[in-house]
Tab-separated table of C-alpha atoms in Angstrom:
chain	number	residue	atom	x	y	z
A	1	MET	CA	-93.370	-134.493	-21.034
A	2	ALA	CA	-91.526	-131.158	-21.016
A	3	LEU	CA	-90.535	-129.829	-17.659
A	4	ALA	CA	-92.418	-126.777	-16.478
A	5	ARG	CA	-90.376	-123.604	-16.799
A	6	TRP	CA	-89.178	-122.313	-13.473
A	7	ARG	CA	-90.452	-118.768	-13.092
A	8	VAL	CA	-88.932	-116.134	-10.841
A	9	PRO	CA	-91.441	-113.448	-9.764
A	10	VAL	CA	-90.712	-109.925	-10.969
A	11	ARG	CA	-90.773	-108.729	-7.370
A	12	VAL	CA	-87.935	-111.136	-6.487
A	13	ARG	CA	-85.917	-110.162	-9.558
A	14	ILE	CA	-86.235	-106.452	-8.820
A	15	LEU	CA	-85.229	-106.983	-5.189
A	16	ALA	CA	-82.321	-109.249	-6.178
A	17	ALA	CA	-81.016	-106.628	-8.611
A	18	ILE	CA	-81.248	-103.866	-5.988
A	19	LEU	CA	-79.507	-105.978	-3.338
A	20	ALA	CA	-76.808	-107.097	-5.782
A	21	VAL	CA	-75.995	-103.525	-6.816
A	22	THR	CA	-76.063	-102.334	-3.207
A	23	ALA	CA	-73.836	-105.211	-2.051
A	24	VAL	CA	-71.305	-104.539	-4.808
A	25	GLY	CA	-71.304	-100.837	-3.901
A	26	LEU	CA	-70.758	-101.561	-0.202
A	27	VAL	CA	-67.966	-104.056	-0.924
A	28	VAL	CA	-66.200	-101.664	-3.296
A	29	ALA	CA	-66.528	-98.759	-0.836
A	30	GLY	CA	-65.279	-100.914	2.042
A	31	GLY	CA	-62.399	-102.294	-0.045
A	32	ILE	CA	-61.264	-98.817	-1.072
A	33	ALA	CA	-61.450	-97.563	2.513
A	34	PHE	CA	-59.497	-100.611	3.767
A	35	PHE	CA	-56.811	-100.177	1.103
A	36	LEU	CA	-56.360	-96.492	1.898
A	37	GLN	CA	-56.160	-97.137	5.632
A	38	TYR	CA	-53.821	-100.094	5.092
A	39	THR	CA	-51.486	-97.898	3.039
A	40	ARG	CA	-51.635	-95.247	5.744
A	41	VAL	CA	-50.727	-97.824	8.450
A	42	ILE	CA	-47.761	-99.127	6.432
A	43	ASP	CA	-46.593	-95.549	5.789
A	44	GLY	CA	-46.884	-94.864	9.527
A	45	ILE	CA	-44.760	-97.929	10.347
A	46	ASP	CA	-42.105	-96.863	7.841
A	47	ALA	CA	-42.121	-93.359	9.346
A	48	GLU	CA	-41.461	-94.814	12.798
A	49	LEU	CA	-38.609	-96.938	11.472
A	50	HIS	CA	-37.082	-93.908	9.760
A	51	GLN	CA	-37.425	-91.993	12.995
A	52	GLU	CA	-35.576	-94.785	14.851
A	53	LEU	CA	-32.760	-94.577	12.315
A	54	THR	CA	-32.609	-90.798	12.776
A	55	GLY	CA	-32.516	-91.296	16.568
A	56	ILE	CA	-29.575	-93.657	16.235
A	57	GLU	CA	-27.709	-91.082	14.136
A	58	THR	CA	-28.498	-88.330	16.623
A	59	ARG	CA	-27.547	-90.240	19.831
A	60	ILE	CA	-24.195	-91.392	18.508
A	61	ASP	CA	-22.836	-87.854	18.453
A	62	GLY	CA	-20.168	-87.078	15.892
A	63	ASP	CA	-20.098	-90.506	14.380
A	64	ARG	CA	-21.084	-91.372	10.839
A	65	VAL	CA	-24.150	-93.490	10.171
A	66	GLY	CA	-25.273	-94.526	6.698
A	67	SER	CA	-28.625	-93.370	5.189
A	68	VAL	CA	-31.568	-95.303	3.850
A	69	ASP	CA	-33.930	-94.386	0.971
A	70	GLY	CA	-37.030	-96.007	2.441
A	71	SER	CA	-36.614	-99.490	1.035
A	72	ALA	CA	-32.930	-100.406	0.861
A	73	GLY	CA	-29.678	-98.621	1.565
A	74	THR	CA	-26.056	-99.438	0.838
A	75	ALA	CA	-24.268	-97.831	3.778
A	76	THR	CA	-23.326	-99.250	7.155
A	77	VAL	CA	-22.531	-97.655	10.480
A	78	GLU	CA	-18.707	-97.662	10.826
A	79	ASP	CA	-15.687	-95.680	12.085
A	80	LEU	CA	-17.496	-94.755	15.278
A	81	SER	CA	-15.140	-92.985	17.706
A	82	GLY	CA	-15.239	-94.212	21.256
A	83	PHE	CA	-16.145	-97.782	20.318
A	84	THR	CA	-13.393	-100.388	20.126
A	85	ASN	CA	-15.546	-103.370	19.233
A	86	VAL	CA	-18.859	-104.178	17.603
A	87	ASP	CA	-20.261	-105.760	20.749
A	88	ALA	CA	-20.110	-102.468	22.672
A	89	LEU	CA	-21.637	-100.621	19.726
A	90	VAL	CA	-24.589	-103.026	19.446
A	91	GLU	CA	-25.125	-102.873	23.201
A	92	GLU	CA	-25.162	-99.057	23.098
A	93	ILE	CA	-27.666	-98.894	20.282
A	94	MET	CA	-29.929	-101.450	21.974
A	95	SER	CA	-29.865	-99.316	25.128
A	96	ILE	CA	-30.867	-96.105	23.400
A	97	VAL	CA	-33.596	-97.508	21.124
A	98	SER	CA	-36.858	-98.508	22.788
A	99	PRO	CA	-38.961	-101.298	21.245
A	100	PRO	CA	-41.733	-99.761	19.111
A	101	LEU	CA	-45.406	-100.254	19.912
A	102	GLY	CA	-46.488	-103.624	18.599
A	103	GLY	CA	-42.895	-104.567	17.821
A	104	SER	CA	-39.472	-105.431	19.215
A	105	THR	CA	-35.701	-104.940	18.730
A	106	LEU	CA	-32.795	-107.336	18.400
A	107	GLY	CA	-29.027	-107.069	18.269
A	108	LEU	CA	-27.011	-109.660	16.337
A	109	ILE	CA	-23.273	-110.386	16.569
A	110	ASP	CA	-21.965	-112.448	13.662
A	111	GLY	CA	-25.504	-113.531	12.848
A	112	SER	CA	-26.400	-114.744	16.352
A	113	PRO	CA	-28.862	-112.993	18.669
A	114	ALA	CA	-26.785	-111.228	21.373
A	115	TYR	CA	-29.022	-108.510	22.795
A	116	GLY	CA	-32.769	-108.373	23.230
A	117	PRO	CA	-35.252	-105.709	24.375
A	118	GLY	CA	-35.308	-104.780	28.033
A	119	ALA	CA	-39.029	-105.534	28.342
A	120	SER	CA	-41.400	-108.193	27.062
A	121	THR	CA	-42.790	-107.644	23.581
A	122	ILE	CA	-45.600	-109.182	21.537
A	123	ILE	CA	-43.186	-110.579	18.942
A	124	ASP	CA	-39.819	-112.332	19.241
A	125	LEU	CA	-37.352	-111.270	16.547
A	126	SER	CA	-34.830	-113.937	17.610
A	127	ASP	CA	-36.689	-116.573	15.603
A	128	PRO	CA	-33.930	-118.122	13.423
A	129	ASP	CA	-35.959	-118.026	10.223
A	130	PHE	CA	-36.688	-114.330	10.684
A	131	SER	CA	-33.283	-113.166	11.977
A	132	ASN	CA	-31.290	-115.168	9.441
A	133	GLY	CA	-33.470	-113.954	6.582
A	134	VAL	CA	-33.141	-110.303	7.597
A	135	ALA	CA	-29.379	-110.679	8.183
A	136	GLU	CA	-28.935	-112.136	4.706
A	137	VAL	CA	-30.755	-109.179	3.121
A	138	ALA	CA	-28.894	-106.581	5.212
A	139	THR	CA	-25.470	-108.139	4.491
A	140	SER	CA	-25.992	-107.726	0.755
A	141	SER	CA	-27.938	-104.441	0.752
A	142	GLY	CA	-26.791	-102.434	3.773
A	143	ILE	CA	-29.347	-100.451	5.751
A	144	VAL	CA	-32.784	-101.680	4.664
A	145	ILE	CA	-36.456	-101.291	5.507
A	146	GLY	CA	-38.488	-104.267	4.352
A	147	THR	CA	-41.033	-106.913	5.205
A	148	HIS	CA	-40.378	-110.484	6.347
A	149	ALA	CA	-42.666	-113.186	7.713
A	150	LEU	CA	-42.458	-114.099	11.378
A	151	GLY	CA	-44.529	-117.086	12.396
A	152	GLY	CA	-46.705	-116.642	9.318
A	153	SER	CA	-47.423	-112.960	10.031
A	154	PRO	CA	-45.754	-110.046	8.216
A	155	VAL	CA	-43.259	-107.881	10.122
A	156	ARG	CA	-42.034	-104.547	8.842
A	157	TYR	CA	-38.421	-104.131	9.931
A	158	LEU	CA	-35.392	-101.789	9.954
A	159	ALA	CA	-32.012	-103.517	9.653
A	160	VAL	CA	-28.781	-101.507	10.274
A	161	PRO	CA	-25.458	-103.336	9.723
A	162	LEU	CA	-22.768	-102.196	12.256
A	163	ALA	CA	-18.970	-102.398	11.987
A	164	VAL	CA	-15.997	-100.944	13.913
A	165	ASP	CA	-12.494	-100.525	12.508
A	166	GLY	CA	-10.116	-103.049	13.925
A	167	ASP	CA	-12.875	-105.511	14.866
A	168	GLN	CA	-13.648	-108.335	12.469
A	169	ALA	CA	-17.015	-109.059	14.072
A	170	GLU	CA	-20.196	-108.089	12.196
A	171	GLY	CA	-23.068	-106.495	14.085
A	172	LEU	CA	-26.688	-105.985	13.025
A	173	PHE	CA	-29.423	-103.950	14.691
A	174	ILE	CA	-33.003	-104.993	13.879
A	175	SER	CA	-36.205	-103.145	14.841
A	176	GLY	CA	-39.430	-104.810	13.728
A	177	ILE	CA	-43.123	-103.915	13.988
A	178	SER	CA	-45.902	-106.484	13.585
A	179	VAL	CA	-48.174	-105.392	10.752
A	180	ASP	CA	-51.030	-107.464	12.204
A	181	SER	CA	-50.877	-105.639	15.524
A	182	ARG	CA	-51.083	-102.280	13.806
A	183	LEU	CA	-53.950	-103.473	11.609
A	184	ALA	CA	-55.948	-104.846	14.546
A	185	ASP	CA	-57.900	-101.622	14.995
A	186	LEU	CA	-58.491	-101.335	11.239
A	187	ARG	CA	-59.719	-104.933	11.037
A	188	SER	CA	-62.027	-104.239	13.967
A	189	VAL	CA	-63.447	-101.223	12.136
A	190	ILE	CA	-63.825	-103.222	8.915
A	191	GLY	CA	-65.590	-105.964	10.873
A	192	ALA	CA	-68.002	-103.430	12.312
A	193	TYR	CA	-68.458	-101.998	8.793
A	194	ALA	CA	-69.270	-105.486	7.468
A	195	TRP	CA	-71.958	-106.008	10.127
A	196	ALA	CA	-73.347	-102.535	9.447
A	197	ALA	CA	-73.374	-103.249	5.691
A	198	LEU	CA	-75.209	-106.521	6.337
A	199	GLY	CA	-77.767	-104.619	8.410
A	200	VAL	CA	-78.155	-102.069	5.614
A	201	LEU	CA	-78.755	-104.879	3.102
A	202	ILE	CA	-81.399	-106.412	5.364
A	203	VAL	CA	-83.155	-103.061	5.793
A	204	ILE	CA	-82.979	-102.360	2.042
A	205	GLY	CA	-84.310	-105.847	1.372
A	206	LEU	CA	-87.305	-105.360	3.674
A	207	VAL	CA	-88.068	-101.865	2.387
A	208	GLY	CA	-87.498	-102.948	-1.225
A	209	TRP	CA	-89.820	-105.932	-0.795
A	210	ILE	CA	-92.594	-103.686	0.515
A	211	VAL	CA	-92.042	-100.923	-2.065
A	212	ALA	CA	-91.768	-103.379	-4.975
A	213	GLY	CA	-94.958	-105.052	-3.806
A	214	ARG	CA	-96.832	-101.756	-3.724
A	215	LEU	CA	-95.448	-100.653	-7.088
A	216	LEU	CA	-96.357	-103.971	-8.706
A	217	SER	CA	-99.828	-104.128	-7.160
A	218	PRO	CA	-101.417	-102.620	-10.328
A	219	VAL	CA	-99.760	-105.401	-12.330
A	220	ARG	CA	-101.273	-108.009	-10.012
A	221	GLU	CA	-104.629	-106.256	-10.298
A	222	LEU	CA	-104.208	-106.308	-14.073
A	223	ARG	CA	-103.512	-110.044	-14.025
A	224	THR	CA	-106.515	-110.708	-11.782
A	225	THR	CA	-108.812	-108.490	-13.844
A	226	ALA	CA	-107.589	-109.987	-17.117
A	227	ALA	CA	-108.343	-113.453	-15.736
A	228	ARG	CA	-111.909	-112.374	-14.948
A	229	ILE	CA	-112.569	-110.664	-18.272
A	230	THR	CA	-114.320	-112.656	-20.963
A	231	ALA	CA	-116.058	-111.696	-24.180
A	232	GLY	CA	-119.310	-111.611	-22.251
A	233	ALA	CA	-118.044	-109.598	-19.256
A	234	LEU	CA	-115.879	-106.625	-20.169
A	235	ASP	CA	-117.169	-104.214	-17.539
A	236	ASP	CA	-114.354	-104.814	-15.012
A	237	ARG	CA	-111.756	-102.069	-14.601
A	238	ILE	CA	-108.452	-101.926	-12.743
A	239	PRO	CA	-108.383	-99.487	-9.789
A	240	VAL	CA	-106.108	-96.512	-10.513
A	241	SER	CA	-104.040	-95.050	-7.694
A	242	GLY	CA	-101.043	-92.740	-7.649
A	243	ASN	CA	-99.550	-90.580	-10.362
A	244	ASP	CA	-96.700	-92.471	-11.992
A	245	ASP	CA	-95.864	-94.678	-14.971
A	246	LEU	CA	-97.763	-97.651	-13.555
A	247	SER	CA	-100.890	-95.579	-12.982
A	248	ASP	CA	-100.577	-94.336	-16.580
A	249	LEU	CA	-100.251	-97.956	-17.712
A	250	THR	CA	-103.333	-98.864	-15.684
A	251	GLU	CA	-105.335	-96.057	-17.295
A	252	THR	CA	-104.140	-97.168	-20.739
A	253	ILE	CA	-105.177	-100.765	-20.045
A	254	ASN	CA	-108.575	-99.586	-18.772
A	255	ALA	CA	-109.032	-97.539	-21.939
A	256	MET	CA	-108.088	-100.581	-24.033
A	257	ILE	CA	-110.629	-102.723	-22.157
A	258	ALA	CA	-113.249	-100.020	-22.741
A	259	ARG	CA	-112.494	-100.048	-26.462
A	260	LEU	CA	-112.714	-103.833	-26.521
A	261	GLU	CA	-116.013	-103.668	-24.657
A	262	GLU	CA	-117.382	-101.183	-27.163
A	263	ALA	CA	-116.093	-103.291	-30.059
A	264	PHE	CA	-117.754	-106.429	-28.689
A	265	ARG	CA	-120.960	-104.538	-28.092
A	266	GLY	CA	-120.823	-103.245	-31.659
A	267	GLN	CA	-120.281	-106.745	-32.963
A	268	ARG	CA	-123.241	-108.026	-30.978
A	269	ARG	CA	-125.385	-105.166	-32.269
A	270	VAL	CA	-124.347	-105.914	-35.842
A	271	LEU	CA	-125.061	-109.618	-35.434
A	272	ASN	CA	-128.434	-108.911	-33.879
A	273	ASP	CA	-129.306	-106.397	-36.568
A	274	VAL	CA	-128.120	-108.649	-39.382
A	275	ARG	CA	-130.048	-111.558	-37.934
A	276	HIS	CA	-133.136	-109.377	-37.757
A	277	GLU	CA	-132.719	-107.974	-41.272
A	278	LEU	CA	-132.039	-111.361	-42.876
A	279	ALA	CA	-134.828	-113.125	-41.028
A	280	THR	CA	-137.568	-111.448	-43.066
A	281	PRO	CA	-136.322	-112.279	-46.614
A	282	VAL	CA	-135.427	-115.826	-45.525
A	283	THR	CA	-138.934	-116.272	-44.110
A	284	ILE	CA	-140.499	-114.858	-47.272
A	285	VAL	CA	-138.473	-117.120	-49.578
A	286	ARG	CA	-139.123	-120.192	-47.430
A	287	GLY	CA	-142.846	-119.502	-47.170
A	288	HIS	CA	-143.309	-119.079	-50.924
A	289	LEU	CA	-141.219	-122.165	-51.690
A	290	GLU	CA	-143.306	-124.217	-49.299
A	291	LEU	CA	-146.564	-122.999	-50.847
A	292	VAL	CA	-145.572	-123.052	-54.506
A	293	ASP	CA	-147.776	-125.171	-56.785
A	294	LEU	CA	-145.319	-127.167	-58.834
A	295	THR	CA	-148.036	-128.042	-61.341
A	296	ASP	CA	-148.729	-124.371	-62.043
A	297	PRO	CA	-145.975	-122.874	-64.258
A	298	ALA	CA	-147.180	-119.336	-63.561
A	299	ASP	CA	-146.947	-119.867	-59.772
A	300	VAL	CA	-143.489	-121.412	-60.128
A	301	ALA	CA	-142.258	-118.468	-62.227
A	302	GLN	CA	-143.739	-115.942	-59.811
A	303	THR	CA	-142.130	-117.700	-56.823
A	304	ARG	CA	-138.823	-117.857	-58.656
A	305	ASP	CA	-138.861	-114.124	-59.403
A	306	LEU	CA	-139.748	-113.323	-55.807
A	307	ALA	CA	-136.955	-115.560	-54.441
A	308	ILE	CA	-134.399	-113.990	-56.765
A	309	ASP	CA	-135.541	-110.505	-55.728
A	310	GLU	CA	-135.190	-111.338	-52.036
A	311	LEU	CA	-131.774	-112.941	-52.621
A	312	ASP	CA	-130.637	-109.809	-54.478
A	313	ARG	CA	-131.756	-107.743	-51.505
A	314	MET	CA	-129.803	-109.973	-49.124
A	315	SER	CA	-126.728	-109.703	-51.372
A	316	GLY	CA	-126.981	-105.918	-51.265
A	317	LEU	CA	-127.330	-106.008	-47.496
A	318	ILE	CA	-124.238	-108.193	-47.146
A	319	ALA	CA	-122.285	-105.828	-49.418
A	320	GLN	CA	-123.355	-102.861	-47.285
A	321	ILE	CA	-122.256	-104.657	-44.104
A	322	SER	CA	-118.887	-105.329	-45.740
A	323	HIS	CA	-118.546	-101.632	-46.629
A	324	LEU	CA	-119.405	-100.658	-43.050
A	325	ALA	CA	-116.789	-103.032	-41.607
A	326	GLU	CA	-114.189	-101.631	-44.012
A	327	ALA	CA	-115.130	-98.062	-43.083
A	328	GLU	CA	-114.671	-98.791	-39.378
A	329	ARG	CA	-111.202	-100.284	-39.910
A	330	SER	CA	-108.808	-97.428	-39.129
A	331	GLY	CA	-105.878	-99.003	-40.995
A	332	ALA	CA	-107.812	-98.813	-44.266
A	333	HIS	CA	-107.585	-95.010	-44.359
A	334	ALA	CA	-104.625	-93.240	-45.974
A	335	PRO	CA	-104.989	-89.439	-45.594
A	336	ARG	CA	-102.957	-87.164	-47.866
A	337	ALA	CA	-103.067	-83.611	-49.133
A	338	VAL	CA	-106.092	-83.332	-51.457
A	339	ASP	CA	-107.180	-80.403	-53.636
A	340	VAL	CA	-110.674	-79.552	-52.384
A	341	ASP	CA	-111.728	-77.932	-55.705
A	342	GLU	CA	-110.847	-81.107	-57.604
A	343	LEU	CA	-112.510	-83.296	-54.955
A	344	THR	CA	-115.770	-81.312	-55.051
A	345	ARG	CA	-116.046	-81.225	-58.848
A	346	GLY	CA	-115.178	-84.940	-59.039
A	347	VAL	CA	-117.999	-85.857	-56.671
A	348	PHE	CA	-120.451	-83.657	-58.574
A	349	ALA	CA	-119.467	-85.353	-61.858
A	350	LYS	CA	-120.221	-88.746	-60.296
A	351	ILE	CA	-123.644	-87.971	-58.854
A	352	ARG	CA	-125.063	-85.704	-61.546
A	353	VAL	CA	-125.866	-88.754	-63.686
A	354	ILE	CA	-128.425	-89.991	-61.127
A	355	PRO	CA	-131.689	-89.411	-63.050
A	356	ASP	CA	-134.804	-87.435	-62.174
A	357	ARG	CA	-133.066	-84.990	-59.797
A	358	ASP	CA	-132.078	-81.346	-60.254
A	359	TRP	CA	-128.378	-81.545	-59.334
A	360	THR	CA	-126.745	-78.191	-58.529
A	361	LEU	CA	-123.085	-77.354	-57.772
A	362	GLY	CA	-122.890	-74.750	-55.036
A	363	SER	CA	-119.823	-72.964	-53.752
A	364	VAL	CA	-116.484	-74.733	-54.264
A	365	ALA	CA	-113.584	-74.172	-51.874
A	366	ARG	CA	-110.002	-73.554	-52.969
A	367	GLY	CA	-107.173	-75.046	-51.004
A	368	GLU	CA	-106.005	-78.386	-49.647
A	369	ALA	CA	-107.220	-80.683	-46.892
A	370	PHE	CA	-105.532	-83.700	-45.330
A	371	VAL	CA	-108.041	-86.497	-46.089
A	372	ASP	CA	-108.384	-89.862	-47.788
A	373	HIS	CA	-109.665	-88.889	-51.242
A	374	GLU	CA	-111.368	-92.234	-51.943
A	375	ARG	CA	-113.079	-92.562	-48.547
A	376	ILE	CA	-114.395	-88.999	-48.434
A	377	THR	CA	-115.654	-89.365	-51.998
A	378	GLN	CA	-117.460	-92.537	-50.909
A	379	ALA	CA	-119.067	-90.766	-47.927
A	380	TRP	CA	-120.074	-87.719	-49.996
A	381	VAL	CA	-121.579	-89.829	-52.796
A	382	GLN	CA	-123.463	-91.888	-50.190
A	383	LEU	CA	-125.016	-88.708	-48.767
A	384	ALA	CA	-126.018	-87.586	-52.249
A	385	ASP	CA	-127.481	-91.021	-53.078
A	386	ASN	CA	-129.352	-90.981	-49.771
A	387	ALA	CA	-130.816	-87.560	-50.635
A	388	ALA	CA	-131.862	-88.791	-54.085
A	389	LYS	CA	-133.399	-91.983	-52.677
A	390	TYR	CA	-135.628	-90.184	-50.174
A	391	SER	CA	-136.735	-87.212	-52.312
A	392	GLU	CA	-139.324	-86.808	-55.039
A	393	PRO	CA	-138.380	-86.782	-58.758
A	394	GLY	CA	-137.299	-83.331	-59.970
A	395	THR	CA	-136.239	-82.236	-56.472
A	396	ARG	CA	-133.312	-79.839	-56.254
A	397	ILE	CA	-130.198	-81.304	-54.601
A	398	GLU	CA	-127.107	-79.152	-54.118
A	399	ILE	CA	-123.573	-80.144	-53.145
A	400	GLY	CA	-120.763	-77.768	-52.232
A	401	SER	CA	-117.678	-77.244	-50.088
A	402	SER	CA	-115.971	-74.565	-48.028
A	403	LEU	CA	-112.754	-74.126	-46.048
A	404	ASP	CA	-112.387	-72.156	-42.856
A	405	ARG	CA	-110.283	-72.278	-39.707
A	406	ASP	CA	-112.483	-75.025	-38.273
A	407	GLY	CA	-111.790	-77.331	-41.205
A	408	LEU	CA	-113.249	-78.608	-44.466
A	409	ARG	CA	-117.030	-78.643	-44.901
A	410	CYS	CA	-118.693	-80.818	-47.551
A	411	TRP	CA	-122.454	-80.665	-47.746
A	412	VAL	CA	-125.489	-82.099	-49.518
A	413	ASP	CA	-128.592	-79.888	-49.393
A	414	ASP	CA	-131.959	-81.216	-50.605
A	415	ASP	CA	-135.576	-80.016	-50.723
A	416	GLY	CA	-136.933	-83.386	-49.633
A	417	PRO	CA	-139.497	-84.151	-46.910
A	418	GLY	CA	-137.083	-83.555	-43.994
A	419	ILE	CA	-136.422	-85.732	-40.959
A	420	PRO	CA	-138.514	-85.734	-37.767
A	421	ASP	CA	-136.758	-84.664	-34.571
A	422	GLU	CA	-137.224	-88.072	-32.960
A	423	ALA	CA	-135.366	-89.736	-35.868
A	424	ARG	CA	-132.272	-87.480	-35.920
A	425	GLU	CA	-130.187	-89.914	-33.850
A	426	ARG	CA	-131.763	-93.101	-35.142
A	427	ILE	CA	-130.938	-92.550	-38.802
A	428	PHE	CA	-127.182	-92.785	-38.062
A	429	GLU	CA	-127.547	-96.129	-36.300
A	430	ARG	CA	-127.093	-99.431	-38.083
A	431	PHE	CA	-130.316	-100.338	-39.915
A	432	GLY	CA	-131.870	-97.194	-38.518
A	433	ARG	CA	-134.493	-95.438	-40.634
A	434	ALA	CA	-136.725	-92.395	-40.379
A	435	THR	CA	-140.471	-92.615	-40.787
A	436	ASP	CA	-142.086	-94.428	-43.674
A	437	SER	CA	-142.753	-91.068	-45.329
A	438	ARG	CA	-139.099	-90.892	-46.389
A	439	GLY	CA	-139.927	-92.974	-49.406
A	440	ALA	CA	-137.854	-95.811	-50.898
A	441	ASP	CA	-136.708	-98.813	-49.000
A	442	GLY	CA	-133.060	-99.118	-48.010
A	443	SER	CA	-130.751	-101.232	-45.924
A	444	GLY	CA	-130.460	-98.606	-43.215
A	445	LEU	CA	-126.635	-98.773	-43.356
A	446	GLY	CA	-125.845	-95.849	-45.653
A	447	LEU	CA	-125.569	-93.120	-43.013
A	448	SER	CA	-123.776	-95.550	-40.644
A	449	ILE	CA	-121.107	-95.988	-43.333
A	450	VAL	CA	-120.841	-92.214	-43.777
A	451	LEU	CA	-120.491	-91.693	-40.036
A	452	ALA	CA	-117.778	-94.389	-39.764
A	453	LEU	CA	-115.781	-92.893	-42.642
A	454	VAL	CA	-115.993	-89.394	-41.178
A	455	HIS	CA	-115.109	-90.509	-37.639
A	456	ALA	CA	-112.037	-92.291	-39.020
A	457	HIS	CA	-110.838	-88.841	-40.173
A	458	GLY	CA	-111.546	-87.280	-36.794
A	459	GLY	CA	-114.534	-85.385	-38.167
A	460	ARG	CA	-118.273	-85.193	-37.596
A	461	VAL	CA	-121.563	-85.038	-39.501
A	462	ASP	CA	-123.890	-82.087	-38.836
A	463	LEU	CA	-127.586	-82.260	-39.707
A	464	ASP	CA	-129.836	-79.275	-40.326
A	465	THR	CA	-133.347	-80.417	-41.209
A	466	GLN	CA	-136.977	-79.411	-40.966
A	467	VAL	CA	-139.979	-81.549	-41.850
A	468	GLY	CA	-141.463	-80.424	-45.154
A	469	ARG	CA	-138.526	-78.125	-46.040
A	470	GLY	CA	-135.605	-80.501	-46.674
A	471	SER	CA	-132.330	-81.496	-45.048
A	472	ARG	CA	-128.709	-80.393	-45.146
A	473	PHE	CA	-126.022	-82.968	-44.226
A	474	THR	CA	-122.579	-81.384	-43.633
A	475	VAL	CA	-119.379	-83.379	-43.226
A	476	VAL	CA	-116.869	-81.392	-41.126
A	477	LEU	CA	-113.257	-82.601	-41.386
A	478	PRO	CA	-109.987	-81.264	-39.889
A	479	ARG	CA	-107.658	-79.521	-42.298
A	480	THR	CA	-104.050	-80.259	-43.090
A	481	PRO	CA	-101.633	-79.599	-40.166
A	482	ALA	CA	-100.144	-76.729	-42.188
A	483	ASP	CA	-101.285	-73.166	-41.608
A	484	PRO	CA	-104.809	-72.741	-43.005
A	485	ASP	CA	-105.305	-70.764	-46.166
A	486	ASP	CA	-107.795	-68.009	-46.383
A	487	GLU	CA	-111.133	-69.295	-47.609
A	488	GLU	CA	-111.814	-68.678	-51.264
A	489	GLU	CA	-114.966	-69.634	-53.042
A	490	ARG	CA	-116.145	-69.279	-56.587
């Protein structure tokens, strides 16, 4: 059995991303600040060591002291008048140079500690590993400012080799400052910064958890509502609050649910109507088959003809339902620029062959409209056929078209019996019919197909009718997006 996939809630992922980015930002900011302050501390230590070297040069008046370039020098202090041996020189320098803050001084004679600071200090430069290492560097490089470990901690030091003519002894003055002692305040500040950053992350986490929860509440409502919705219960809607992308999404989902609800309702209406319409011919065929006298050839033939007639009617009904479903499918429509003159004359050529009617071509518009030529032709022909079906032989029926700023108008005008006011809405419904006085039988789907085709184009069907004086059905469609042409008729 496959293991269930471990799911991380979106709320947790959003919060984790926010905290990760914030943590990285705080660490980078703290690291940059620490580096800058660390560099400033080291520069300050070097400045103090340079100042000590300058003080040595100044206090030994008239004598020559070598220079240093900040990292390593090549000169030594020598030929100092008034000093006959290195020991006296080292002692003098140790007396005039005070141990720096956080550091100490040391005087070496021939590599051995000879003089120490006059007061206690936090570091002891007489450690053999430190003093020998510094002496080795100073012997080969002269005056030097560098860094050497003392007890595992870095010490920034100044080393000044000392020599006096006539004395073979070698002297060395060392002044060192503990880097750790100077960084103590900075580390304390960084520690406080780390605690503050941790507090900021906690606050951001709490606020982010609450905000993410509120922002994602419509999504949770959507999940809950979607779980409740079934084909039989599509009336639930998600509460809309706020004015942001999620509220727009909620409104879009609600609109989608409304469309689904309407689609399901339409399907149920179609099924109910189809069931009702097919029930009658099925009952008729079954009843006659049950009562047929098999010994009477005339009765058998009559029953056969009746059954075939009813089956033909059911076949026509099924074909009409198929046409209606196709008309309501938006993807089946392919609008393009159509010449209205050609469209109008083409429709008239199709319907004029319907017998026993006085077909007349009215005004014909010039220009183009953005429509599906085949679908609009189908709707227009259906209106004309409907007019012919429900009018008396020899009745005048006119078709025509016009273009104006409101759009394209295609009409069918007949002198038939008209439609009662109470049937105006019903005739456009599936299987809806007017009164029995309208004449021939029909499936009741013709005008529903017309309405579906027109609605797919974003248009409408207008009806102007009066009982006893005829009806005028007008299909009103939007024009091409281009600037409308002036209406021309001929």
